[in-house]
């Protein structure tokens, strides 16, 4: 069996690392990785392949810094060329990025079977490009690997029981990754306070609207006067802050350069609270038994909110501060994301299909 795996962004590197490791244990499967280049900063791309022992990409398309339409169209064009040459049995896509949708479209138009890892997630906010990518990718996938029961219900509600596709509750490969890579975690080259908040901020809905970015930064500044706030700074966010005239060096927030996955795991393990607009980090906070304040008005990981492990604070100063003041202390006892063997379920299913 020949599989082409398509990745382009940090969360996909983590997910693919888990499944690629499982594939490597099978003698009858050959995997080729296409890296679209969507995340091109070495600290957000090359470092992950090195640290996580992911096989080197067979193709690096180096497509980035374009509009959604231009980026997706260019990826579709270049991925199609590789698929015509390699003629894989399966194309494996992850998550909800432009790389995900382009890979699924390219494969489906060539009548190549598509498997979508992390299928069925819905934030129910159609202004998010990620939501559009999820819905379209799910609809044209042949096998949909759902990380949670909520995701399978979403697909049932959309009529997938009547479509020519297969829905599989696999569990979450991010849990597989957290359990495996925790042993290799390492601290970043900075001094860590005993009690600190780990924050990340990168979504366009926050960074590209000046008033939203200002509200979030102001809230983090307020919190940082009571508790150390550590924020690995995404290149997009840095550019937006600099364009606004904000001086990160004079801020009470501790801004640091982006960190690798193994360093991020260490920070998750040692922090006391997570504040983020990332999708993946909300789950990783749960894996490490840390409460999460989400800097968005909705989340695709609704079960975290329903079970009291996460609160949606949006991008309002008052709501963020209120969430910080009123954070609970849940016990994290509910197994929401499987048992840590999602990659095995995925690979076994592909072999049997």
mmCIF file of C-alpha atoms in Angstrom:
data_model
loop_
_atom_site.group_PDB
_atom_site.id
_atom_site.type_symbol
_atom_site.label_atom_id
_atom_site.label_comp_id
_atom_site.label_asym_id
_atom_site.label_seq_id
_atom_site.Cartn_x
_atom_site.Cartn_y
_atom_site.Cartn_z
ATOM 1 C CA UNK A 1 0.000 0.000 0.000
ATOM 2 C CA UNK A 2 1.239 3.457 -0.908
ATOM 3 C CA UNK A 3 0.089 6.392 1.211
ATOM 4 C CA UNK A 4 0.710 10.072 0.581
ATOM 5 C CA UNK A 5 0.506 12.197 3.723
ATOM 6 C CA UNK A 6 -0.069 15.921 3.309
ATOM 7 C CA UNK A 7 0.970 18.380 6.027
ATOM 8 C CA UNK A 8 1.683 22.072 6.182
ATOM 9 C CA UNK A 9 1.195 23.473 9.680
ATOM 10 C CA UNK A 10 2.530 22.779 13.166
ATOM 11 C CA UNK A 11 -0.473 20.809 14.514
ATOM 12 C CA UNK A 12 -0.358 18.571 11.457
ATOM 13 C CA UNK A 13 3.307 17.769 12.035
ATOM 14 C CA UNK A 14 2.437 16.518 15.523
ATOM 15 C CA UNK A 15 -0.481 14.398 14.312
ATOM 16 C CA UNK A 16 1.418 13.002 11.342
ATOM 17 C CA UNK A 17 4.373 12.080 13.553
ATOM 18 C CA UNK A 18 2.177 9.685 15.511
ATOM 19 C CA UNK A 19 0.631 7.989 12.489
ATOM 20 C CA UNK A 20 3.931 7.889 10.585
ATOM 21 C CA UNK A 21 5.553 6.108 13.509
ATOM 22 C CA UNK A 22 2.783 3.481 13.419
ATOM 23 C CA UNK A 23 3.111 3.138 9.623
ATOM 24 C CA UNK A 24 6.859 2.551 10.019
ATOM 25 C CA UNK A 25 6.132 -0.626 12.010
ATOM 26 C CA UNK A 26 4.289 -2.177 9.065
ATOM 27 C CA UNK A 27 6.273 -3.871 6.314
ATOM 28 C CA UNK A 28 3.525 -3.600 3.706
ATOM 29 C CA UNK A 29 2.987 0.187 3.714
ATOM 30 C CA UNK A 30 5.091 2.883 2.063
ATOM 31 C CA UNK A 31 4.499 6.520 3.033
ATOM 32 C CA UNK A 32 5.528 9.663 1.177
ATOM 33 C CA UNK A 33 5.110 13.022 2.920
ATOM 34 C CA UNK A 34 4.239 16.211 1.057
ATOM 35 C CA UNK A 35 4.993 19.372 3.043
ATOM 36 C CA UNK A 36 3.104 22.259 1.460
ATOM 37 C CA UNK A 37 5.249 24.841 3.237
ATOM 38 C CA UNK A 38 2.280 26.628 4.835
ATOM 39 C CA UNK A 39 4.344 27.108 8.014
ATOM 40 C CA UNK A 40 7.732 28.138 6.712
ATOM 41 C CA UNK A 41 9.460 29.525 9.809
ATOM 42 C CA UNK A 42 12.211 26.995 10.714
ATOM 43 C CA UNK A 43 11.118 27.077 14.358
ATOM 44 C CA UNK A 44 7.600 26.124 13.273
ATOM 45 C CA UNK A 45 8.448 23.579 10.584
ATOM 46 C CA UNK A 46 11.917 22.054 10.159
ATOM 47 C CA UNK A 47 12.400 21.823 13.910
ATOM 48 C CA UNK A 48 9.321 19.659 14.273
ATOM 49 C CA UNK A 49 10.471 17.130 11.699
ATOM 50 C CA UNK A 50 13.830 16.895 13.448
ATOM 51 C CA UNK A 51 12.585 16.756 17.036
ATOM 52 C CA UNK A 52 9.689 14.392 16.448
ATOM 53 C CA UNK A 53 11.548 11.945 14.236
ATOM 54 C CA UNK A 54 9.126 12.433 11.360
ATOM 55 C CA UNK A 55 10.401 11.025 8.042
ATOM 56 C CA UNK A 56 11.799 13.790 5.863
ATOM 57 C CA UNK A 57 9.230 15.099 3.378
ATOM 58 C CA UNK A 58 9.569 13.633 -0.084
ATOM 59 C CA UNK A 59 8.296 16.928 -1.442
ATOM 60 C CA UNK A 60 8.426 20.467 -0.037
ATOM 61 C CA UNK A 61 6.202 22.754 -2.076
ATOM 62 C CA UNK A 62 7.215 25.963 -0.250
ATOM 63 C CA UNK A 63 3.796 27.593 -0.705
ATOM 64 C CA UNK A 64 3.069 30.326 1.848
ATOM 65 C CA UNK A 65 2.391 34.032 2.395
ATOM 66 C CA UNK A 66 -0.491 34.109 -0.109
ATOM 67 C CA UNK A 67 -4.200 34.843 0.189
ATOM 68 C CA UNK A 68 -6.490 31.921 1.016
ATOM 69 C CA UNK A 69 -7.571 31.528 -2.600
ATOM 70 C CA UNK A 70 -4.103 31.842 -4.091
ATOM 71 C CA UNK A 71 -2.545 29.545 -1.497
ATOM 72 C CA UNK A 72 -5.177 26.826 -1.794
ATOM 73 C CA UNK A 73 -5.144 27.011 -5.600
ATOM 74 C CA UNK A 74 -1.363 26.778 -5.822
ATOM 75 C CA UNK A 75 -1.312 23.844 -3.404
ATOM 76 C CA UNK A 76 -4.003 22.078 -5.401
ATOM 77 C CA UNK A 77 -1.986 22.494 -8.578
ATOM 78 C CA UNK A 78 1.303 21.268 -7.111
ATOM 79 C CA UNK A 79 -0.160 18.391 -5.086
ATOM 80 C CA UNK A 80 -1.985 17.141 -8.169
ATOM 81 C CA UNK A 81 1.334 16.821 -10.038
ATOM 82 C CA UNK A 82 2.770 14.615 -7.288
ATOM 83 C CA UNK A 83 -0.349 12.446 -7.071
ATOM 84 C CA UNK A 84 -0.369 11.851 -10.833
ATOM 85 C CA UNK A 85 3.272 10.762 -10.613
ATOM 86 C CA UNK A 86 3.038 8.622 -7.455
ATOM 87 C CA UNK A 87 -0.468 7.106 -7.917
ATOM 88 C CA UNK A 88 -1.044 6.411 -4.186
ATOM 89 C CA UNK A 89 -3.734 4.125 -2.773
ATOM 90 C CA UNK A 90 -4.638 6.685 -0.114
ATOM 91 C CA UNK A 91 -4.125 10.375 0.541
ATOM 92 C CA UNK A 92 -4.044 11.121 4.247
ATOM 93 C CA UNK A 93 -4.942 14.651 5.371
ATOM 94 C CA UNK A 94 -5.097 16.169 8.838
ATOM 95 C CA UNK A 95 -7.100 18.882 10.528
ATOM 96 C CA UNK A 96 -8.529 21.990 8.919
ATOM 97 C CA UNK A 97 -5.922 24.062 7.067
ATOM 98 C CA UNK A 98 -5.672 25.125 3.440
ATOM 99 C CA UNK A 99 -3.226 22.233 3.024
ATOM 100 C CA UNK A 100 -5.940 19.834 4.226
ATOM 101 C CA UNK A 101 -8.536 21.020 1.743
ATOM 102 C CA UNK A 102 -6.111 21.266 -1.186
ATOM 103 C CA UNK A 103 -4.859 17.722 -0.585
ATOM 104 C CA UNK A 104 -8.352 16.284 -0.350
ATOM 105 C CA UNK A 105 -9.545 18.102 -3.469
ATOM 106 C CA UNK A 106 -6.523 17.110 -5.525
ATOM 107 C CA UNK A 107 -6.943 13.457 -4.570
ATOM 108 C CA UNK A 108 -10.684 13.271 -5.054
ATOM 109 C CA UNK A 109 -10.579 14.816 -8.530
ATOM 110 C CA UNK A 110 -8.082 12.099 -9.463
ATOM 111 C CA UNK A 111 -10.333 9.378 -7.955
ATOM 112 C CA UNK A 112 -7.821 8.624 -5.200
ATOM 113 C CA UNK A 113 -9.261 7.657 -1.832
ATOM 114 C CA UNK A 114 -9.053 10.272 0.928
ATOM 115 C CA UNK A 115 -8.787 9.659 4.674
ATOM 116 C CA UNK A 116 -9.341 12.639 6.979
ATOM 117 C CA UNK A 117 -7.804 12.492 10.452
ATOM 118 C CA UNK A 118 -9.634 14.759 12.924
ATOM 119 C CA UNK A 119 -12.905 14.672 11.022
ATOM 120 C CA UNK A 120 -16.289 15.835 12.277
ATOM 121 C CA UNK A 121 -15.178 18.861 14.261
ATOM 122 C CA UNK A 122 -17.474 21.872 14.111
ATOM 123 C CA UNK A 123 -17.250 25.321 15.683
ATOM 124 C CA UNK A 124 -20.459 26.346 13.827
ATOM 125 C CA UNK A 125 -18.825 29.633 12.849
ATOM 126 C CA UNK A 126 -18.770 29.907 9.080
ATOM 127 C CA UNK A 127 -16.653 33.066 9.187
ATOM 128 C CA UNK A 128 -13.678 30.894 10.163
ATOM 129 C CA UNK A 129 -11.726 29.599 7.159
ATOM 130 C CA UNK A 130 -10.929 26.490 9.210
ATOM 131 C CA UNK A 131 -14.639 25.672 9.508
ATOM 132 C CA UNK A 132 -15.078 25.824 5.754
ATOM 133 C CA UNK A 133 -12.013 23.610 5.265
ATOM 134 C CA UNK A 134 -13.364 21.045 7.747
ATOM 135 C CA UNK A 135 -16.808 20.806 6.203
ATOM 136 C CA UNK A 136 -15.600 20.530 2.617
ATOM 137 C CA UNK A 137 -12.854 18.028 3.444
ATOM 138 C CA UNK A 138 -15.248 15.825 5.402
ATOM 139 C CA UNK A 139 -17.801 15.786 2.605
ATOM 140 C CA UNK A 140 -15.356 14.386 0.025
ATOM 141 C CA UNK A 141 -13.443 11.986 2.306
ATOM 142 C CA UNK A 142 -13.832 8.223 2.017
ATOM 143 C CA UNK A 143 -12.886 7.481 5.627
ATOM 144 C CA UNK A 144 -13.474 10.018 8.381
ATOM 145 C CA UNK A 145 -11.440 9.399 11.547
ATOM 146 C CA UNK A 146 -13.221 11.166 14.400
ATOM 147 C CA UNK A 147 -11.354 11.987 17.619
ATOM 148 C CA UNK A 148 -14.467 12.197 19.823
ATOM 149 C CA UNK A 149 -18.042 10.995 20.085
ATOM 150 C CA UNK A 150 -19.132 14.605 19.602
ATOM 151 C CA UNK A 151 -17.432 14.606 16.199
ATOM 152 C CA UNK A 152 -19.234 11.420 15.125
ATOM 153 C CA UNK A 153 -22.574 12.920 16.194
ATOM 154 C CA UNK A 154 -21.848 16.039 14.158
ATOM 155 C CA UNK A 155 -21.403 13.888 11.053
ATOM 156 C CA UNK A 156 -24.538 11.893 11.783
ATOM 157 C CA UNK A 157 -26.481 15.138 12.119
ATOM 158 C CA UNK A 158 -25.177 16.198 8.695
ATOM 159 C CA UNK A 159 -26.438 12.999 7.067
ATOM 160 C CA UNK A 160 -23.185 11.066 6.730
ATOM 161 C CA UNK A 161 -25.005 7.812 7.471
ATOM 162 C CA UNK A 162 -26.426 8.180 3.955
ATOM 163 C CA UNK A 163 -23.174 9.103 2.194
ATOM 164 C CA UNK A 164 -20.739 6.748 0.501
ATOM 165 C CA UNK A 165 -18.136 7.108 3.234
ATOM 166 C CA UNK A 166 -17.135 5.471 6.497
ATOM 167 C CA UNK A 167 -17.078 7.197 9.876
ATOM 168 C CA UNK A 168 -14.636 5.729 12.423
ATOM 169 C CA UNK A 169 -14.301 6.765 16.082
ATOM 170 C CA UNK A 170 -10.516 6.487 16.323
ATOM 171 C CA UNK A 171 -9.709 8.580 19.385
ATOM 172 C CA UNK A 172 -7.374 11.538 19.173
ATOM 173 C CA UNK A 173 -3.858 11.219 17.765
ATOM 174 C CA UNK A 174 -2.881 14.292 19.796
ATOM 175 C CA UNK A 175 -3.338 12.216 22.941
ATOM 176 C CA UNK A 176 -1.072 9.544 21.426
ATOM 177 C CA UNK A 177 1.521 12.271 20.819
ATOM 178 C CA UNK A 178 1.316 13.759 24.299
ATOM 179 C CA UNK A 179 1.741 10.365 25.942
ATOM 180 C CA UNK A 180 4.668 9.344 23.734
ATOM 181 C CA UNK A 181 6.638 12.598 23.513
ATOM 182 C CA UNK A 182 6.289 13.609 27.151
ATOM 183 C CA UNK A 183 9.345 11.472 27.905
ATOM 184 C CA UNK A 184 11.392 13.587 25.472
ATOM 185 C CA UNK A 185 10.194 17.007 26.641
ATOM 186 C CA UNK A 186 12.770 19.643 27.507
ATOM 187 C CA UNK A 187 12.668 23.189 28.898
ATOM 188 C CA UNK A 188 13.256 26.161 26.601
ATOM 189 C CA UNK A 189 16.409 28.189 27.224
ATOM 190 C CA UNK A 190 14.701 30.677 29.546
ATOM 191 C CA UNK A 191 14.147 31.046 33.262
ATOM 192 C CA UNK A 192 10.760 29.675 34.272
ATOM 193 C CA UNK A 193 8.872 31.030 37.261
ATOM 194 C CA UNK A 194 7.317 28.501 39.599
ATOM 195 C CA UNK A 195 3.801 29.725 38.792
ATOM 196 C CA UNK A 196 3.089 30.967 35.279
ATOM 197 C CA UNK A 197 0.378 31.234 32.640
ATOM 198 C CA UNK A 198 1.161 29.780 29.214
ATOM 199 C CA UNK A 199 -0.468 31.905 26.503
ATOM 200 C CA UNK A 200 -0.549 31.704 22.708
ATOM 201 C CA UNK A 201 -2.180 34.044 20.225
ATOM 202 C CA UNK A 202 -2.168 33.602 16.463
ATOM 203 C CA UNK A 203 -5.623 33.321 14.857
ATOM 204 C CA UNK A 204 -6.364 35.881 12.170
ATOM 205 C CA UNK A 205 -9.720 36.694 13.759
ATOM 206 C CA UNK A 206 -7.769 38.083 16.735
ATOM 207 C CA UNK A 207 -4.537 39.344 15.246
ATOM 208 C CA UNK A 208 -5.982 41.053 12.166
ATOM 209 C CA UNK A 209 -8.555 43.136 14.026
ATOM 210 C CA UNK A 210 -6.677 45.862 15.946
ATOM 211 C CA UNK A 211 -9.315 46.349 18.642
ATOM 212 C CA UNK A 212 -9.493 42.613 19.386
ATOM 213 C CA UNK A 213 -5.717 42.297 19.548
ATOM 214 C CA UNK A 214 -5.555 45.331 21.832
ATOM 215 C CA UNK A 215 -8.218 43.934 24.195
ATOM 216 C CA UNK A 216 -6.452 40.577 24.510
ATOM 217 C CA UNK A 217 -3.006 42.091 25.043
ATOM 218 C CA UNK A 218 -4.398 44.521 27.622
ATOM 219 C CA UNK A 219 -5.983 41.618 29.522
ATOM 220 C CA UNK A 220 -2.739 39.615 29.428
ATOM 221 C CA UNK A 221 -0.866 42.671 30.700
ATOM 222 C CA UNK A 222 -3.274 42.965 33.633
ATOM 223 C CA UNK A 223 -2.872 39.279 34.485
ATOM 224 C CA UNK A 224 0.909 39.492 34.135
ATOM 225 C CA UNK A 225 1.033 41.990 36.998
ATOM 226 C CA UNK A 226 -0.299 39.225 39.258
ATOM 227 C CA UNK A 227 1.193 36.115 37.673
ATOM 228 C CA UNK A 228 3.932 35.544 35.108
ATOM 229 C CA UNK A 229 2.481 35.312 31.574
ATOM 230 C CA UNK A 230 4.698 33.525 29.066
ATOM 231 C CA UNK A 231 3.746 33.966 25.404
ATOM 232 C CA UNK A 232 5.715 32.241 22.601
ATOM 233 C CA UNK A 233 5.122 34.781 19.865
ATOM 234 C CA UNK A 234 3.793 33.637 16.495
ATOM 235 C CA UNK A 235 5.389 35.490 13.541
ATOM 236 C CA UNK A 236 2.011 36.851 12.424
ATOM 237 C CA UNK A 237 1.234 38.215 15.869
ATOM 238 C CA UNK A 238 4.680 39.775 16.189
ATOM 239 C CA UNK A 239 4.218 41.535 12.854
ATOM 240 C CA UNK A 240 0.803 42.877 13.857
ATOM 241 C CA UNK A 241 2.062 44.117 17.228
ATOM 242 C CA UNK A 242 5.060 45.825 15.655
ATOM 243 C CA UNK A 243 2.838 47.440 13.016
ATOM 244 C CA UNK A 244 0.647 48.855 15.786
ATOM 245 C CA UNK A 245 3.665 50.374 17.530
ATOM 246 C CA UNK A 246 3.532 47.999 20.492
ATOM 247 C CA UNK A 247 6.922 47.505 22.157
ATOM 248 C CA UNK A 248 7.181 43.893 23.281
ATOM 249 C CA UNK A 249 10.429 44.621 25.149
ATOM 250 C CA UNK A 250 8.687 47.051 27.503
ATOM 251 C CA UNK A 251 5.647 44.842 28.079
ATOM 252 C CA UNK A 252 4.995 43.066 31.396
ATOM 253 C CA UNK A 253 4.125 40.011 29.281
ATOM 254 C CA UNK A 254 7.115 37.710 28.737
ATOM 255 C CA UNK A 255 7.295 37.320 24.960
ATOM 256 C CA UNK A 256 9.618 34.605 23.674
ATOM 257 C CA UNK A 257 10.355 33.190 20.230
ATOM 258 C CA UNK A 258 8.276 30.225 18.996
ATOM 259 C CA UNK A 259 9.248 26.955 20.665
ATOM 260 C CA UNK A 260 9.381 23.390 19.390
ATOM 261 C CA UNK A 261 6.817 20.788 20.335
ATOM 262 C CA UNK A 262 9.034 19.144 22.948
ATOM 263 C CA UNK A 263 9.555 22.499 24.660
ATOM 264 C CA UNK A 264 5.854 23.272 24.452
ATOM 265 C CA UNK A 265 5.063 19.987 26.185
ATOM 266 C CA UNK A 266 7.428 20.976 28.991
ATOM 267 C CA UNK A 267 5.705 24.354 29.325
ATOM 268 C CA UNK A 268 2.301 22.663 29.412
ATOM 269 C CA UNK A 269 3.510 20.312 32.107
ATOM 270 C CA UNK A 270 4.874 23.120 34.300
ATOM 271 C CA UNK A 271 2.327 25.937 33.822
ATOM 272 C CA UNK A 272 -0.670 26.531 36.056
ATOM 273 C CA UNK A 273 -3.087 27.822 33.401
ATOM 274 C CA UNK A 274 -3.374 27.941 29.595
ATOM 275 C CA UNK A 275 -4.796 30.903 27.669
ATOM 276 C CA UNK A 276 -4.978 30.420 23.908
ATOM 277 C CA UNK A 277 -6.846 30.846 20.653
ATOM 278 C CA UNK A 278 -5.304 27.621 19.319
ATOM 279 C CA UNK A 279 -7.466 24.584 18.739
ATOM 280 C CA UNK A 280 -4.820 21.968 19.479
ATOM 281 C CA UNK A 281 -3.513 23.642 22.617
ATOM 282 C CA UNK A 282 -6.970 23.491 24.205
ATOM 283 C CA UNK A 283 -6.791 19.699 24.058
ATOM 284 C CA UNK A 284 -3.163 19.542 25.080
ATOM 285 C CA UNK A 285 -4.030 21.593 28.160
ATOM 286 C CA UNK A 286 -6.567 18.898 29.035
ATOM 287 C CA UNK A 287 -4.029 16.114 28.450
ATOM 288 C CA UNK A 288 -1.752 17.813 30.979
ATOM 289 C CA UNK A 289 -4.623 18.486 33.391
ATOM 290 C CA UNK A 290 -4.526 22.264 33.041
ATOM 291 C CA UNK A 291 -7.547 24.538 32.891
ATOM 292 C CA UNK A 292 -7.855 26.507 29.656
ATOM 293 C CA UNK A 293 -9.261 29.954 28.914
ATOM 294 C CA UNK A 294 -9.949 30.118 25.188
ATOM 295 C CA UNK A 295 -9.573 33.489 23.511
ATOM 296 C CA UNK A 296 -12.355 32.781 21.034
ATOM 297 C CA UNK A 297 -16.143 32.913 21.069
ATOM 298 C CA UNK A 298 -16.550 29.291 20.038
ATOM 299 C CA UNK A 299 -14.530 26.084 19.910
ATOM 300 C CA UNK A 300 -14.589 22.902 17.881
ATOM 301 C CA UNK A 301 -13.735 21.059 21.125
ATOM 302 C CA UNK A 302 -17.160 21.609 22.681
ATOM 303 C CA UNK A 303 -16.802 18.661 25.058
ATOM 304 C CA UNK A 304 -14.083 20.536 26.960
ATOM 305 C CA UNK A 305 -16.517 23.380 27.656
ATOM 306 C CA UNK A 306 -19.405 21.011 28.416
ATOM 307 C CA UNK A 307 -17.332 19.173 31.038
ATOM 308 C CA UNK A 308 -15.965 22.328 32.675
ATOM 309 C CA UNK A 309 -12.344 22.052 31.504
ATOM 310 C CA UNK A 310 -12.439 25.120 29.283
ATOM 311 C CA UNK A 311 -14.187 28.487 29.168
ATOM 312 C CA UNK A 312 -14.762 30.691 26.133
ATOM 313 C CA UNK A 313 -13.651 34.232 26.941
ATOM 314 C CA UNK A 314 -13.582 35.619 23.412
ATOM 315 C CA UNK A 315 -11.535 38.742 22.736
ATOM 316 C CA UNK A 316 -13.108 41.040 25.319
ATOM 317 C CA UNK A 317 -10.937 42.453 28.111
ATOM 318 C CA UNK A 318 -13.736 42.155 30.685
ATOM 319 C CA UNK A 319 -14.638 38.573 29.775
ATOM 320 C CA UNK A 320 -11.000 37.439 29.799
ATOM 321 C CA UNK A 321 -10.359 38.978 33.220
ATOM 322 C CA UNK A 322 -13.604 37.508 34.559
ATOM 323 C CA UNK A 323 -12.638 34.053 33.299
ATOM 324 C CA UNK A 324 -9.227 34.411 34.931
ATOM 325 C CA UNK A 325 -10.743 35.464 38.262
ATOM 326 C CA UNK A 326 -13.371 32.712 38.265
ATOM 327 C CA UNK A 327 -11.355 29.731 37.000
ATOM 328 C CA UNK A 328 -12.469 26.446 38.622
ATOM 329 C CA UNK A 329 -10.382 23.449 39.635
ATOM 330 C CA UNK A 330 -11.749 20.427 37.713
ATOM 331 C CA UNK A 331 -10.518 16.897 38.329
ATOM 332 C CA UNK A 332 -9.834 15.995 34.660
ATOM 333 C CA UNK A 333 -11.115 12.468 35.208
ATOM 334 C CA UNK A 334 -13.320 12.086 32.112
ATOM 335 C CA UNK A 335 -11.612 10.235 29.195
ATOM 336 C CA UNK A 336 -12.781 12.415 26.324
ATOM 337 C CA UNK A 337 -10.223 11.527 23.643
ATOM 338 C CA UNK A 338 -9.732 7.782 23.633
ATOM 339 C CA UNK A 339 -7.004 5.641 25.148
ATOM 340 C CA UNK A 340 -3.881 6.828 23.330
ATOM 341 C CA UNK A 341 -3.984 4.231 20.533
ATOM 342 C CA UNK A 342 -5.657 6.271 17.798
ATOM 343 C CA UNK A 343 -2.779 5.813 15.321
ATOM 344 C CA UNK A 344 -3.112 2.022 15.452
ATOM 345 C CA UNK A 345 -6.858 2.258 14.774
ATOM 346 C CA UNK A 346 -6.179 4.548 11.800
ATOM 347 C CA UNK A 347 -3.511 2.364 10.191
ATOM 348 C CA UNK A 348 -5.428 -0.883 10.812
ATOM 349 C CA UNK A 349 -8.527 0.641 9.220
ATOM 350 C CA UNK A 350 -6.628 1.775 6.120
ATOM 351 C CA UNK A 351 -5.161 -1.705 5.679
ATOM 352 C CA UNK A 352 -8.569 -3.349 5.960
ATOM 353 C CA UNK A 353 -10.405 -0.876 3.690
#
